[in-house]
Amino acid sequence: QVQLVESGGGLVQTGDSLRLSCAASGRTFSVYNMGWFRQAPGKEREFVSFITWNGGGTNYADSVKGRFTISRGNAKNTVYLQMNSLKPEDTAVYYCAKYSGGSYYSTEGYDAWGQGTQVTVSS
């Protein structure tokens, strides 16, 4: 089973940028489609972004489109989430996950999750 470890979160101000990383174990990372989700206090985990195994296809939630960019470095077994123009409503724990099938925007479509990294955006 793949192990996922997120990093790069922190406390920033409105308008700042952060880059999250998700490091994966295992030799077959390059064949996995991957996703990023986030969960704010008292809310359900929600879809943020998705990337295909070769980086050729990406999708974003409307709330982050134009501000966030997902990418991957298969040689480093890592998926990234570049977050620009951050807003207080982006405050959440961010999780990366390995896609297993079904709807890519649903948590049910993923079968492996990292422990999450906290992102806090102050106003």
CSV table of C-alpha atoms in Angstrom, one decimal:
chain,number,residue,atom,x,y,z
A,1,GLN,CA,0.0,0.0,0.0
A,2,VAL,CA,1.3,3.5,-0.9
A,3,GLN,CA,2.2,5.8,2.0
A,4,LEU,CA,1.5,9.5,1.5
A,5,VAL,CA,3.1,12.4,3.5
A,6,GLU,CA,2.1,16.0,3.1
A,7,SER,CA,4.2,19.0,4.0
A,8,GLY,CA,4.4,22.7,3.3
A,9,GLY,CA,1.5,24.0,5.3
A,10,GLY,CA,1.7,27.0,7.6
A,11,LEU,CA,0.3,30.3,8.8
A,12,VAL,CA,0.2,33.0,6.1
A,13,GLN,CA,-1.6,36.3,5.4
A,14,THR,CA,-4.3,37.0,2.8
A,15,GLY,CA,-2.8,37.2,-0.6
A,16,ASP,CA,0.3,35.1,0.2
A,17,SER,CA,1.4,31.9,-1.5
A,18,LEU,CA,2.2,28.4,-0.3
A,19,ARG,CA,3.4,25.2,-2.0
A,20,LEU,CA,2.2,21.9,-0.6
A,21,SER,CA,4.1,18.7,-1.3
A,22,CYS,CA,2.9,15.1,-1.1
A,23,ALA,CA,5.6,12.5,-1.0
A,24,ALA,CA,4.6,9.0,-1.9
A,25,SER,CA,6.4,5.7,-1.2
A,26,GLY,CA,6.5,2.8,-3.6
A,27,ARG,CA,7.8,2.3,-7.1
A,28,THR,CA,4.5,2.5,-8.9
A,29,PHE,CA,3.6,6.1,-8.0
A,30,SER,CA,4.0,7.2,-11.6
A,31,VAL,CA,0.9,5.2,-12.6
A,32,TYR,CA,-1.4,6.7,-10.0
A,33,ASN,CA,-3.8,9.5,-10.6
A,34,MET,CA,-3.7,11.8,-7.5
A,35,GLY,CA,-5.9,14.3,-5.8
A,36,TRP,CA,-5.9,17.0,-3.2
A,37,PHE,CA,-8.7,17.6,-0.7
A,38,ARG,CA,-9.2,19.9,2.2
A,39,GLN,CA,-11.3,19.9,5.4
A,40,ALA,CA,-12.1,23.0,7.4
A,41,PRO,CA,-13.3,22.8,11.0
A,42,GLY,CA,-16.9,21.6,11.2
A,43,LYS,CA,-17.1,20.9,7.5
A,44,GLU,CA,-16.9,17.9,5.3
A,45,ARG,CA,-13.7,17.0,3.4
A,46,GLU,CA,-14.0,18.7,0.0
A,47,PHE,CA,-12.3,18.2,-3.4
A,48,VAL,CA,-9.6,20.7,-4.4
A,49,SER,CA,-7.7,19.3,-7.4
A,50,PHE,CA,-6.9,16.2,-9.4
A,51,ILE,CA,-4.0,15.2,-11.7
A,52,THR,CA,-3.6,12.3,-14.0
A,53,TRP,CA,-0.7,9.8,-13.8
A,54,ASN,CA,1.3,11.7,-16.4
A,55,GLY,CA,0.3,15.2,-15.5
A,56,GLY,CA,-1.6,15.6,-18.8
A,57,GLY,CA,-4.9,16.2,-17.2
A,58,THR,CA,-5.9,18.4,-14.3
A,59,ASN,CA,-9.1,19.5,-12.6
A,60,TYR,CA,-9.9,22.1,-10.0
A,61,ALA,CA,-12.8,23.1,-7.7
A,62,ASP,CA,-14.4,26.3,-8.8
A,63,SER,CA,-13.3,27.9,-5.5
A,64,VAL,CA,-9.6,27.5,-6.3
A,65,LYS,CA,-9.6,27.7,-10.1
A,66,GLY,CA,-7.1,30.3,-11.3
A,67,ARG,CA,-5.3,30.5,-8.0
A,68,PHE,CA,-4.1,26.9,-7.3
A,69,THR,CA,-2.0,24.7,-9.6
A,70,ILE,CA,-1.5,21.0,-9.2
A,71,SER,CA,1.6,19.4,-10.6
A,72,ARG,CA,3.8,16.3,-10.1
A,73,GLY,CA,7.3,15.1,-10.3
A,74,ASN,CA,7.2,11.4,-10.9
A,75,ALA,CA,11.0,11.1,-10.6
A,76,LYS,CA,10.6,12.4,-7.1
A,77,ASN,CA,7.4,10.5,-6.3
A,78,THR,CA,5.8,13.8,-5.4
A,79,VAL,CA,2.6,15.8,-6.1
A,80,TYR,CA,2.5,19.5,-5.5
A,81,LEU,CA,-0.2,22.1,-4.9
A,82,GLN,CA,0.9,25.7,-5.6
A,83,MET,CA,-1.5,28.0,-3.8
A,84,ASN,CA,-1.5,31.7,-4.7
A,85,SER,CA,-3.7,34.6,-3.7
A,86,LEU,CA,-4.7,32.7,-0.5
A,87,LYS,CA,-7.9,33.7,1.2
A,88,PRO,CA,-9.1,33.1,4.8
A,89,GLU,CA,-11.7,30.7,3.4
A,90,ASP,CA,-8.8,28.5,2.2
A,91,THR,CA,-8.0,27.7,5.8
A,92,ALA,CA,-8.2,24.0,6.3
A,93,VAL,CA,-6.2,20.8,6.7
A,94,TYR,CA,-5.1,19.7,3.2
A,95,TYR,CA,-4.8,16.1,2.3
A,96,CYS,CA,-3.4,14.3,-0.7
A,97,ALA,CA,-4.9,11.0,-1.8
A,98,LYS,CA,-4.4,8.2,-4.3
A,99,TYR,CA,-7.2,7.8,-6.8
A,100,SER,CA,-8.7,4.3,-7.1
A,101,GLY,CA,-11.8,4.8,-9.4
A,102,GLY,CA,-15.2,6.5,-9.7
A,103,SER,CA,-15.7,10.2,-9.2
A,104,TYR,CA,-12.5,12.0,-8.8
A,105,TYR,CA,-14.2,14.8,-6.9
A,106,SER,CA,-15.5,12.4,-4.2
A,107,THR,CA,-13.6,11.1,-1.3
A,108,GLU,CA,-15.0,7.7,-2.2
A,109,GLY,CA,-12.8,7.7,-5.3
A,110,TYR,CA,-9.6,7.4,-3.3
A,111,ASP,CA,-8.1,4.5,-1.3
A,112,ALA,CA,-5.0,6.0,0.4
A,113,TRP,CA,-4.7,9.3,2.3
A,114,GLY,CA,-1.9,11.2,3.9
A,115,GLN,CA,-2.1,12.6,7.4
A,116,GLY,CA,-2.8,16.2,6.2
A,117,THR,CA,-1.0,19.5,6.6
A,118,GLN,CA,-2.6,22.6,8.2
A,119,VAL,CA,-3.0,25.8,6.2
A,120,THR,CA,-4.1,28.9,8.0
A,121,VAL,CA,-4.7,32.1,6.2
A,122,SER,CA,-5.2,35.2,8.4
A,123,SER,CA,-7.1,38.3,7.3
